[in-house]
Amino acid sequence: GPAVDPNGDVYFSDIPNNRIHKIEHASGKVSVFKEDTGGVNGLMFGPDGRLYACQNGRQRIVAYDTSGKESVIASGMRSNDLAVTAKGEIYFTEPPARKVWFIDSKGAARVVHEGMISPNGVRLSPDHALLLVADYQTRWVWSFQIQDDGSLAYGLPFHRLEVPDELA
């Protein structure tokens, strides 16, 4: 999904064209922020001001500084969407493997949940106490309590998404 920086500028991925675009809040002007992104999908700004991204095509999690310079955070896994905590820790989903991953502040990655049919969108509650993960092949958004070490506890399908009958 799109990400918004502190100035209100919106960044979004253009997967088919391998780019990240920026919409300037003040003028509405659309520009290319980054070319040759390696199939970037999920985007989110971290507390350090960098734009974090799921670079699924290259099987990496990366971060871009304001000039677009890329840093690799983790590699060797597919990803779809991510959420960055106030501590700079990262949760991301790997739908084909049915996994939710956690990257700690030192860059160590580990699986923190397995078994959802297709974990996709991932977001933090406003207080960062809960991690919410959409299972896109069902109508459920799972809720997990985040533990001090980044582990997830008490996961359950909590929010049921409904659509109008004529769209179902």
PDB file of N, CA, C and O in Angstrom, residues 71-146:
ATOM      1  N   SER A  71      19.217   0.607   0.917  1.00  0.00           N
ATOM      2  CA  SER A  71      19.956  -0.238   1.856  1.00  0.00           C
ATOM      3  C   SER A  71      19.183  -1.534   2.025  1.00  0.00           C
ATOM      4  O   SER A  71      17.965  -1.516   2.182  1.00  0.00           O
ATOM      5  N   VAL A  72      19.869  -2.663   2.017  1.00  0.00           N
ATOM      6  CA  VAL A  72      19.232  -3.960   2.209  1.00  0.00           C
ATOM      7  C   VAL A  72      19.136  -4.238   3.708  1.00  0.00           C
ATOM      8  O   VAL A  72      20.127  -4.178   4.426  1.00  0.00           O
ATOM      9  N   ILE A  73      17.935  -4.538   4.164  1.00  0.00           N
ATOM     10  CA  ILE A  73      17.685  -4.836   5.577  1.00  0.00           C
ATOM     11  C   ILE A  73      17.747  -6.344   5.811  1.00  0.00           C
ATOM     12  O   ILE A  73      18.302  -6.811   6.791  1.00  0.00           O
ATOM     13  N   ALA A  74      17.133  -7.121   4.911  1.00  0.00           N
ATOM     14  CA  ALA A  74      17.124  -8.589   5.013  1.00  0.00           C
ATOM     15  C   ALA A  74      16.975  -9.152   3.602  1.00  0.00           C
ATOM     16  O   ALA A  74      16.431  -8.483   2.723  1.00  0.00           O
ATOM     17  N   SER A  75      17.458 -10.376   3.410  1.00  0.00           N
ATOM     18  CA  SER A  75      17.329 -10.979   2.083  1.00  0.00           C
ATOM     19  C   SER A  75      17.044 -12.466   2.210  1.00  0.00           C
ATOM     20  O   SER A  75      17.215 -13.058   3.278  1.00  0.00           O
ATOM     21  N   GLY A  76      16.596 -13.034   1.092  1.00  0.00           N
ATOM     22  CA  GLY A  76      16.351 -14.469   1.053  1.00  0.00           C
ATOM     23  C   GLY A  76      14.933 -14.885   1.355  1.00  0.00           C
ATOM     24  O   GLY A  76      14.664 -16.063   1.557  1.00  0.00           O
ATOM     25  N   MET A  77      14.001 -13.924   1.375  1.00  0.00           N
ATOM     26  CA  MET A  77      12.610 -14.286   1.606  1.00  0.00           C
ATOM     27  C   MET A  77      11.701 -13.437   0.733  1.00  0.00           C
ATOM     28  O   MET A  77      12.020 -12.309   0.397  1.00  0.00           O
ATOM     29  N   ARG A  78      10.576 -14.026   0.337  1.00  0.00           N
ATOM     30  CA  ARG A  78       9.572 -13.277  -0.414  1.00  0.00           C
ATOM     31  C   ARG A  78       8.767 -12.443   0.576  1.00  0.00           C
ATOM     32  O   ARG A  78       8.700 -12.764   1.759  1.00  0.00           O
ATOM     33  N   SER A  79       8.156 -11.388   0.075  1.00  0.00           N
ATOM     34  CA  SER A  79       7.385 -10.522   0.971  1.00  0.00           C
ATOM     35  C   SER A  79       6.280  -9.821   0.193  1.00  0.00           C
ATOM     36  O   SER A  79       6.350  -9.700  -1.028  1.00  0.00           O
ATOM     37  N   ASN A  80       5.275  -9.368   0.922  1.00  0.00           N
ATOM     38  CA  ASN A  80       4.165  -8.668   0.295  1.00  0.00           C
ATOM     39  C   ASN A  80       3.926  -7.303   0.925  1.00  0.00           C
ATOM     40  O   ASN A  80       3.797  -6.318   0.231  1.00  0.00           O
ATOM     41  N   ASP A  81       3.819  -7.249   2.239  1.00  0.00           N
ATOM     42  CA  ASP A  81       3.510  -6.003   2.925  1.00  0.00           C
ATOM     43  C   ASP A  81       4.280  -5.985   4.235  1.00  0.00           C
ATOM     44  O   ASP A  81       4.674  -7.031   4.747  1.00  0.00           O
ATOM     45  N   LEU A  82       4.479  -4.776   4.774  1.00  0.00           N
ATOM     46  CA  LEU A  82       5.238  -4.664   6.014  1.00  0.00           C
ATOM     47  C   LEU A  82       4.702  -3.566   6.909  1.00  0.00           C
ATOM     48  O   LEU A  82       3.930  -2.711   6.479  1.00  0.00           O
ATOM     49  N   ALA A  83       5.116  -3.636   8.159  1.00  0.00           N
ATOM     50  CA  ALA A  83       4.815  -2.612   9.159  1.00  0.00           C
ATOM     51  C   ALA A  83       6.080  -2.370   9.965  1.00  0.00           C
ATOM     52  O   ALA A  83       6.770  -3.329  10.334  1.00  0.00           O
ATOM     53  N   VAL A  84       6.396  -1.109  10.214  1.00  0.00           N
ATOM     54  CA  VAL A  84       7.613  -0.742  10.942  1.00  0.00           C
ATOM     55  C   VAL A  84       7.199  -0.135  12.280  1.00  0.00           C
ATOM     56  O   VAL A  84       6.411   0.809  12.325  1.00  0.00           O
ATOM     57  N   THR A  85       7.749  -0.654  13.365  1.00  0.00           N
ATOM     58  CA  THR A  85       7.389  -0.185  14.700  1.00  0.00           C
ATOM     59  C   THR A  85       8.151   1.096  15.051  1.00  0.00           C
ATOM     60  O   THR A  85       9.103   1.479  14.371  1.00  0.00           O
ATOM     61  N   ALA A  86       7.762   1.707  16.145  1.00  0.00           N
ATOM     62  CA  ALA A  86       8.439   2.912  16.641  1.00  0.00           C
ATOM     63  C   ALA A  86       9.886   2.617  17.032  1.00  0.00           C
ATOM     64  O   ALA A  86      10.716   3.519  17.073  1.00  0.00           O
ATOM     65  N   LYS A  87      10.214   1.347  17.292  1.00  0.00           N
ATOM     66  CA  LYS A  87      11.581   0.941  17.636  1.00  0.00           C
ATOM     67  C   LYS A  87      12.401   0.605  16.388  1.00  0.00           C
ATOM     68  O   LYS A  87      13.555   0.212  16.497  1.00  0.00           O
ATOM     69  N   GLY A  88      11.785   0.715  15.204  1.00  0.00           N
ATOM     70  CA  GLY A  88      12.481   0.369  13.970  1.00  0.00           C
ATOM     71  C   GLY A  88      12.483  -1.120  13.676  1.00  0.00           C
ATOM     72  O   GLY A  88      13.225  -1.586  12.813  1.00  0.00           O
ATOM     73  N   GLU A  89      11.651  -1.877  14.366  1.00  0.00           N
ATOM     74  CA  GLU A  89      11.512  -3.307  14.088  1.00  0.00           C
ATOM     75  C   GLU A  89      10.482  -3.473  12.973  1.00  0.00           C
ATOM     76  O   GLU A  89       9.634  -2.610  12.777  1.00  0.00           O
ATOM     77  N   ILE A  90      10.558  -4.577  12.253  1.00  0.00           N
ATOM     78  CA  ILE A  90       9.727  -4.766  11.068  1.00  0.00           C
ATOM     79  C   ILE A  90       8.975  -6.088  11.148  1.00  0.00           C
ATOM     80  O   ILE A  90       9.561  -7.121  11.499  1.00  0.00           O
ATOM     81  N   TYR A  91       7.697  -6.046  10.808  1.00  0.00           N
ATOM     82  CA  TYR A  91       6.907  -7.250  10.580  1.00  0.00           C
ATOM     83  C   TYR A  91       6.572  -7.259   9.096  1.00  0.00           C
ATOM     84  O   TYR A  91       6.260  -6.215   8.522  1.00  0.00           O
ATOM     85  N   PHE A  92       6.662  -8.438   8.468  1.00  0.00           N
ATOM     86  CA  PHE A  92       6.230  -8.518   7.081  1.00  0.00           C
ATOM     87  C   PHE A  92       5.625  -9.883   6.800  1.00  0.00           C
ATOM     88  O   PHE A  92       5.864 -10.853   7.529  1.00  0.00           O
ATOM     89  N   THR A  93       4.808  -9.926   5.746  1.00  0.00           N
ATOM     90  CA  THR A  93       4.112 -11.145   5.378  1.00  0.00           C
ATOM     91  C   THR A  93       4.753 -11.790   4.156  1.00  0.00           C
ATOM     92  O   THR A  93       5.251 -11.110   3.263  1.00  0.00           O
ATOM     93  N   GLU A  94       4.716 -13.120   4.144  1.00  0.00           N
ATOM     94  CA  GLU A  94       5.157 -13.928   3.010  1.00  0.00           C
ATOM     95  C   GLU A  94       4.002 -14.868   2.659  1.00  0.00           C
ATOM     96  O   GLU A  94       3.933 -16.005   3.134  1.00  0.00           O
ATOM     97  N   PRO A  95       3.052 -14.380   1.819  1.00  0.00           N
ATOM     98  CA  PRO A  95       1.832 -15.165   1.549  1.00  0.00           C
ATOM     99  C   PRO A  95       2.056 -16.584   1.027  1.00  0.00           C
ATOM    100  O   PRO A  95       1.433 -17.518   1.551  1.00  0.00           O
ATOM    101  N   PRO A  96       2.923 -16.826   0.024  1.00  0.00           N
ATOM    102  CA  PRO A  96       3.032 -18.205  -0.488  1.00  0.00           C
ATOM    103  C   PRO A  96       3.490 -19.209   0.566  1.00  0.00           C
ATOM    104  O   PRO A  96       3.105 -20.375   0.519  1.00  0.00           O
ATOM    105  N   ALA A  97       4.300 -18.774   1.515  1.00  0.00           N
ATOM    106  CA  ALA A  97       4.798 -19.671   2.561  1.00  0.00           C
ATOM    107  C   ALA A  97       3.899 -19.663   3.801  1.00  0.00           C
ATOM    108  O   ALA A  97       4.184 -20.381   4.765  1.00  0.00           O
ATOM    109  N   ARG A  98       2.859 -18.816   3.785  1.00  0.00           N
ATOM    110  CA  ARG A  98       1.923 -18.702   4.920  1.00  0.00           C
ATOM    111  C   ARG A  98       2.619 -18.258   6.199  1.00  0.00           C
ATOM    112  O   ARG A  98       2.345 -18.753   7.282  1.00  0.00           O
ATOM    113  N   LYS A  99       3.549 -17.289   6.069  1.00  0.00           N
ATOM    114  CA  LYS A  99       4.352 -16.871   7.215  1.00  0.00           C
ATOM    115  C   LYS A  99       4.248 -15.372   7.480  1.00  0.00           C
ATOM    116  O   LYS A  99       4.070 -14.583   6.564  1.00  0.00           O
ATOM    117  N   VAL A 100       4.395 -15.030   8.763  1.00  0.00           N
ATOM    118  CA  VAL A 100       4.594 -13.649   9.195  1.00  0.00           C
ATOM    119  C   VAL A 100       5.983 -13.616   9.820  1.00  0.00           C
ATOM    120  O   VAL A 100       6.308 -14.448  10.679  1.00  0.00           O
ATOM    121  N   TRP A 101       6.804 -12.675   9.365  1.00  0.00           N
ATOM    122  CA  TRP A 101       8.190 -12.549   9.814  1.00  0.00           C
ATOM    123  C   TRP A 101       8.369 -11.326  10.704  1.00  0.00           C
ATOM    124  O   TRP A 101       7.593 -10.375  10.626  1.00  0.00           O
ATOM    125  N   PHE A 102       9.440 -11.362  11.498  1.00  0.00           N
ATOM    126  CA  PHE A 102       9.826 -10.250  12.357  1.00  0.00           C
ATOM    127  C   PHE A 102      11.320 -10.008  12.164  1.00  0.00           C
ATOM    128  O   PHE A 102      12.109 -10.956  12.142  1.00  0.00           O
ATOM    129  N   ILE A 103      11.696  -8.753  11.991  1.00  0.00           N
ATOM    130  CA  ILE A 103      13.107  -8.372  11.934  1.00  0.00           C
ATOM    131  C   ILE A 103      13.362  -7.447  13.114  1.00  0.00           C
ATOM    132  O   ILE A 103      12.732  -6.385  13.221  1.00  0.00           O
ATOM    133  N   ASP A 104      14.276  -7.841  13.997  1.00  0.00           N
ATOM    134  CA  ASP A 104      14.548  -7.021  15.173  1.00  0.00           C
ATOM    135  C   ASP A 104      15.432  -5.824  14.801  1.00  0.00           C
ATOM    136  O   ASP A 104      15.871  -5.693  13.652  1.00  0.00           O
ATOM    137  N   SER A 105      15.703  -4.973  15.770  1.00  0.00           N
ATOM    138  CA  SER A 105      16.453  -3.741  15.513  1.00  0.00           C
ATOM    139  C   SER A 105      17.901  -4.000  15.113  1.00  0.00           C
ATOM    140  O   SER A 105      18.570  -3.105  14.604  1.00  0.00           O
ATOM    141  N   LYS A 106      18.390  -5.228  15.321  1.00  0.00           N
ATOM    142  CA  LYS A 106      19.758  -5.581  14.913  1.00  0.00           C
ATOM    143  C   LYS A 106      19.793  -6.252  13.542  1.00  0.00           C
ATOM    144  O   LYS A 106      20.853  -6.613  13.059  1.00  0.00           O
ATOM    145  N   GLY A 107      18.610  -6.457  12.932  1.00  0.00           N
ATOM    146  CA  GLY A 107      18.548  -7.046  11.598  1.00  0.00           C
ATOM    147  C   GLY A 107      18.340  -8.546  11.561  1.00  0.00           C
ATOM    148  O   GLY A 107      18.326  -9.137  10.489  1.00  0.00           O
ATOM    149  N   ALA A 108      18.152  -9.179  12.724  1.00  0.00           N
ATOM    150  CA  ALA A 108      17.914 -10.626  12.754  1.00  0.00           C
ATOM    151  C   ALA A 108      16.453 -10.906  12.413  1.00  0.00           C
ATOM    152  O   ALA A 108      15.546 -10.319  13.006  1.00  0.00           O
ATOM    153  N   ALA A 109      16.236 -11.808  11.453  1.00  0.00           N
ATOM    154  CA  ALA A 109      14.879 -12.135  11.004  1.00  0.00           C
ATOM    155  C   ALA A 109      14.474 -13.514  11.504  1.00  0.00           C
ATOM    156  O   ALA A 109      15.294 -14.434  11.534  1.00  0.00           O
ATOM    157  N   ARG A 110      13.194 -13.631  11.884  1.00  0.00           N
ATOM    158  CA  ARG A 110      12.660 -14.935  12.281  1.00  0.00           C
ATOM    159  C   ARG A 110      11.160 -14.968  12.005  1.00  0.00           C
ATOM    160  O   ARG A 110      10.491 -13.928  11.968  1.00  0.00           O
ATOM    161  N   VAL A 111      10.633 -16.160  11.808  1.00  0.00           N
ATOM    162  CA  VAL A 111       9.201 -16.354  11.598  1.00  0.00           C
ATOM    163  C   VAL A 111       8.509 -16.266  12.954  1.00  0.00           C
ATOM    164  O   VAL A 111       8.935 -16.902  13.919  1.00  0.00           O
ATOM    165  N   VAL A 112       7.432 -15.463  13.026  1.00  0.00           N
ATOM    166  CA  VAL A 112       6.688 -15.325  14.282  1.00  0.00           C
ATOM    167  C   VAL A 112       5.272 -15.895  14.209  1.00  0.00           C
ATOM    168  O   VAL A 112       4.595 -15.989  15.226  1.00  0.00           O
ATOM    169  N   HIS A 113       4.832 -16.260  12.995  1.00  0.00           N
ATOM    170  CA  HIS A 113       3.537 -16.947  12.871  1.00  0.00           C
ATOM    171  C   HIS A 113       3.503 -17.708  11.557  1.00  0.00           C
ATOM    172  O   HIS A 113       3.990 -17.226  10.537  1.00  0.00           O
ATOM    173  N   GLU A 114       2.913 -18.903  11.605  1.00  0.00           N
ATOM    174  CA  GLU A 114       2.692 -19.712  10.406  1.00  0.00           C
ATOM    175  C   GLU A 114       1.287 -20.273  10.458  1.00  0.00           C
ATOM    176  O   GLU A 114       0.763 -20.519  11.538  1.00  0.00           O
ATOM    177  N   GLY A 115       0.688 -20.466   9.274  1.00  0.00           N
ATOM    178  CA  GLY A 115      -0.567 -21.191   9.243  1.00  0.00           C
ATOM    179  C   GLY A 115      -1.768 -20.455   8.689  1.00  0.00           C
ATOM    180  O   GLY A 115      -2.756 -21.098   8.343  1.00  0.00           O
ATOM    181  N   MET A 116      -1.736 -19.136   8.608  1.00  0.00           N
ATOM    182  CA  MET A 116      -2.827 -18.440   7.950  1.00  0.00           C
ATOM    183  C   MET A 116      -2.868 -18.888   6.497  1.00  0.00           C
ATOM    184  O   MET A 116      -1.831 -19.246   5.935  1.00  0.00           O
ATOM    185  N   ILE A 117      -4.014 -18.854   5.853  1.00  0.00           N
ATOM    186  CA  ILE A 117      -4.100 -19.305   4.464  1.00  0.00           C
ATOM    187  C   ILE A 117      -3.248 -18.414   3.556  1.00  0.00           C
ATOM    188  O   ILE A 117      -2.436 -18.901   2.790  1.00  0.00           O
ATOM    189  N   SER A 118      -3.424 -17.106   3.639  1.00  0.00           N
ATOM    190  CA  SER A 118      -2.637 -16.171   2.816  1.00  0.00           C
ATOM    191  C   SER A 118      -2.437 -14.856   3.561  1.00  0.00           C
ATOM    192  O   SER A 118      -3.154 -13.878   3.314  1.00  0.00           O
ATOM    193  N   PRO A 119      -1.466 -14.793   4.475  1.00  0.00           N
ATOM    194  CA  PRO A 119      -1.223 -13.525   5.171  1.00  0.00           C
ATOM    195  C   PRO A 119      -0.781 -12.465   4.170  1.00  0.00           C
ATOM    196  O   PRO A 119       0.069 -12.715   3.330  1.00  0.00           O
ATOM    197  N   ASN A 120      -1.409 -11.304   4.254  1.00  0.00           N
ATOM    198  CA  ASN A 120      -1.155 -10.273   3.248  1.00  0.00           C
ATOM    199  C   ASN A 120      -0.876  -8.946   3.932  1.00  0.00           C
ATOM    200  O   ASN A 120       0.200  -8.727   4.430  1.00  0.00           O
ATOM    201  N   GLY A 121      -1.872  -8.050   3.962  1.00  0.00           N
ATOM    202  CA  GLY A 121      -1.693  -6.735   4.570  1.00  0.00           C
ATOM    203  C   GLY A 121      -1.391  -6.852   6.045  1.00  0.00           C
ATOM    204  O   GLY A 121      -1.949  -7.697   6.747  1.00  0.00           O
ATOM    205  N   VAL A 122      -0.479  -5.990   6.527  1.00  0.00           N
ATOM    206  CA  VAL A 122      -0.083  -6.033   7.932  1.00  0.00           C
ATOM    207  C   VAL A 122       0.045  -4.599   8.448  1.00  0.00           C
ATOM    208  O   VAL A 122       0.637  -3.751   7.789  1.00  0.00           O
ATOM    209  N   ARG A 123      -0.550  -4.333   9.606  1.00  0.00           N
ATOM    210  CA  ARG A 123      -0.506  -3.006  10.222  1.00  0.00           C
ATOM    211  C   ARG A 123      -0.436  -3.143  11.736  1.00  0.00           C
ATOM    212  O   ARG A 123      -0.848  -4.142  12.314  1.00  0.00           O
ATOM    213  N   LEU A 124       0.048  -2.088  12.366  1.00  0.00           N
ATOM    214  CA  LEU A 124       0.131  -2.011  13.824  1.00  0.00           C
ATOM    215  C   LEU A 124      -1.044  -1.212  14.353  1.00  0.00           C
ATOM    216  O   LEU A 124      -1.508  -0.269  13.700  1.00  0.00           O
ATOM    217  N   SER A 125      -1.512  -1.542  15.559  1.00  0.00           N
ATOM    218  CA  SER A 125      -2.501  -0.702  16.219  1.00  0.00           C
ATOM    219  C   SER A 125      -1.811   0.621  16.576  1.00  0.00           C
ATOM    220  O   SER A 125      -0.581   0.689  16.648  1.00  0.00           O
ATOM    221  N   PRO A 126      -2.571   1.695  16.810  1.00  0.00           N
ATOM    222  CA  PRO A 126      -1.943   2.992  17.104  1.00  0.00           C
ATOM    223  C   PRO A 126      -0.954   2.963  18.264  1.00  0.00           C
ATOM    224  O   PRO A 126       0.050   3.671  18.236  1.00  0.00           O
ATOM    225  N   ASP A 127      -1.193   2.111  19.264  1.00  0.00           N
ATOM    226  CA  ASP A 127      -0.275   2.034  20.407  1.00  0.00           C
ATOM    227  C   ASP A 127       0.819   0.976  20.215  1.00  0.00           C
ATOM    228  O   ASP A 127       1.628   0.748  21.111  1.00  0.00           O
ATOM    229  N   HIS A 128       0.851   0.320  19.066  1.00  0.00           N
ATOM    230  CA  HIS A 128       1.824  -0.716  18.727  1.00  0.00           C
ATOM    231  C   HIS A 128       1.769  -1.924  19.665  1.00  0.00           C
ATOM    232  O   HIS A 128       2.733  -2.681  19.767  1.00  0.00           O
ATOM    233  N   ALA A 129       0.636  -2.131  20.301  1.00  0.00           N
ATOM    234  CA  ALA A 129       0.460  -3.295  21.171  1.00  0.00           C
ATOM    235  C   ALA A 129      -0.042  -4.505  20.391  1.00  0.00           C
ATOM    236  O   ALA A 129       0.161  -5.642  20.815  1.00  0.00           O
ATOM    237  N   LEU A 130      -0.692  -4.249  19.252  1.00  0.00           N
ATOM    238  CA  LEU A 130      -1.272  -5.326  18.453  1.00  0.00           C
ATOM    239  C   LEU A 130      -0.747  -5.281  17.028  1.00  0.00           C
ATOM    240  O   LEU A 130      -0.505  -4.198  16.479  1.00  0.00           O
ATOM    241  N   LEU A 131      -0.616  -6.454  16.425  1.00  0.00           N
ATOM    242  CA  LEU A 131      -0.314  -6.569  15.007  1.00  0.00           C
ATOM    243  C   LEU A 131      -1.552  -7.143  14.342  1.00  0.00           C
ATOM    244  O   LEU A 131      -2.096  -8.154  14.800  1.00  0.00           O
ATOM    245  N   LEU A 132      -2.007  -6.490  13.281  1.00  0.00           N
ATOM    246  CA  LEU A 132      -3.183  -6.923  12.540  1.00  0.00           C
ATOM    247  C   LEU A 132      -2.729  -7.426  11.178  1.00  0.00           C
ATOM    248  O   LEU A 132      -1.988  -6.735  10.473  1.00  0.00           O
ATOM    249  N   VAL A 133      -3.176  -8.638  10.818  1.00  0.00           N
ATOM    250  CA  VAL A 133      -2.756  -9.260   9.566  1.00  0.00           C
ATOM    251  C   VAL A 133      -3.991  -9.736   8.809  1.00  0.00           C
ATOM    252  O   VAL A 133      -4.770 -10.540   9.322  1.00  0.00           O
ATOM    253  N   ALA A 134      -4.160  -9.235   7.581  1.00  0.00           N
ATOM    254  CA  ALA A 134      -5.285  -9.649   6.743  1.00  0.00           C
ATOM    255  C   ALA A 134      -4.959 -10.967   6.064  1.00  0.00           C
ATOM    256  O   ALA A 134      -3.886 -11.136   5.493  1.00  0.00           O
ATOM    257  N   ASP A 135      -5.898 -11.897   6.137  1.00  0.00           N
ATOM    258  CA  ASP A 135      -5.791 -13.164   5.431  1.00  0.00           C
ATOM    259  C   ASP A 135      -6.639 -13.011   4.174  1.00  0.00           C
ATOM    260  O   ASP A 135      -7.855 -13.119   4.220  1.00  0.00           O
ATOM    261  N   TYR A 136      -6.001 -12.731   3.025  1.00  0.00           N
ATOM    262  CA  TYR A 136      -6.757 -12.287   1.869  1.00  0.00           C
ATOM    263  C   TYR A 136      -7.574 -13.375   1.185  1.00  0.00           C
ATOM    264  O   TYR A 136      -8.402 -13.063   0.344  1.00  0.00           O
ATOM    265  N   GLN A 137      -7.420 -14.625   1.542  1.00  0.00           N
ATOM    266  CA  GLN A 137      -8.282 -15.653   0.966  1.00  0.00           C
ATOM    267  C   GLN A 137      -9.472 -15.968   1.873  1.00  0.00           C
ATOM    268  O   GLN A 137     -10.257 -16.864   1.577  1.00  0.00           O
ATOM    269  N   THR A 138      -9.569 -15.246   2.962  1.00  0.00           N
ATOM    270  CA  THR A 138     -10.745 -15.349   3.831  1.00  0.00           C
ATOM    271  C   THR A 138     -11.257 -13.931   4.047  1.00  0.00           C
ATOM    272  O   THR A 138     -10.746 -12.985   3.458  1.00  0.00           O
ATOM    273  N   ARG A 139     -12.236 -13.778   4.906  1.00  0.00           N
ATOM    274  CA  ARG A 139     -12.733 -12.435   5.233  1.00  0.00           C
ATOM    275  C   ARG A 139     -12.208 -11.959   6.578  1.00  0.00           C
ATOM    276  O   ARG A 139     -12.759 -11.050   7.177  1.00  0.00           O
ATOM    277  N   TRP A 140     -11.125 -12.551   7.067  1.00  0.00           N
ATOM    278  CA  TRP A 140     -10.662 -12.261   8.415  1.00  0.00           C
ATOM    279  C   TRP A 140      -9.382 -11.439   8.447  1.00  0.00           C
ATOM    280  O   TRP A 140      -8.475 -11.636   7.649  1.00  0.00           O
ATOM    281  N   VAL A 141      -9.329 -10.539   9.425  1.00  0.00           N
ATOM    282  CA  VAL A 141      -8.097  -9.871   9.820  1.00  0.00           C
ATOM    283  C   VAL A 141      -7.755 -10.421  11.195  1.00  0.00           C
ATOM    284  O   VAL A 141      -8.566 -10.337  12.124  1.00  0.00           O
ATOM    285  N   TRP A 142      -6.583 -11.023  11.286  1.00  0.00           N
ATOM    286  CA  TRP A 142      -6.128 -11.606  12.544  1.00  0.00           C
ATOM    287  C   TRP A 142      -5.537 -10.527  13.440  1.00  0.00           C
ATOM    288  O   TRP A 142      -4.933  -9.569  12.967  1.00  0.00           O
ATOM    289  N   SER A 143      -5.694 -10.713  14.736  1.00  0.00           N
ATOM    290  CA  SER A 143      -5.133  -9.813  15.731  1.00  0.00           C
ATOM    291  C   SER A 143      -4.180 -10.607  16.619  1.00  0.00           C
ATOM    292  O   SER A 143      -4.509 -11.712  17.060  1.00  0.00           O
ATOM    293  N   PHE A 144      -2.993 -10.038  16.847  1.00  0.00           N
ATOM    294  CA  PHE A 144      -1.987 -10.670  17.701  1.00  0.00           C
ATOM    295  C   PHE A 144      -1.496  -9.661  18.725  1.00  0.00           C
ATOM    296  O   PHE A 144      -1.316  -8.484  18.400  1.00  0.00           O
ATOM    297  N   GLN A 145      -1.226 -10.112  19.946  1.00  0.00           N
ATOM    298  CA  GLN A 145      -0.561  -9.269  20.931  1.00  0.00           C
ATOM    299  C   GLN A 145       0.938  -9.352  20.699  1.00  0.00           C
ATOM    300  O   GLN A 145       1.494 -10.446  20.591  1.00  0.00           O
ATOM    301  N   ILE A 146       1.585  -8.192  20.603  1.00  0.00           N
ATOM    302  CA  ILE A 146       3.032  -8.147  20.401  1.00  0.00           C
ATOM    303  C   ILE A 146       3.719  -8.257  21.756  1.00  0.00           C
ATOM    304  O   ILE A 146       3.423  -7.507  22.685  1.00  0.00           O
TER     305      ILE A 146
END
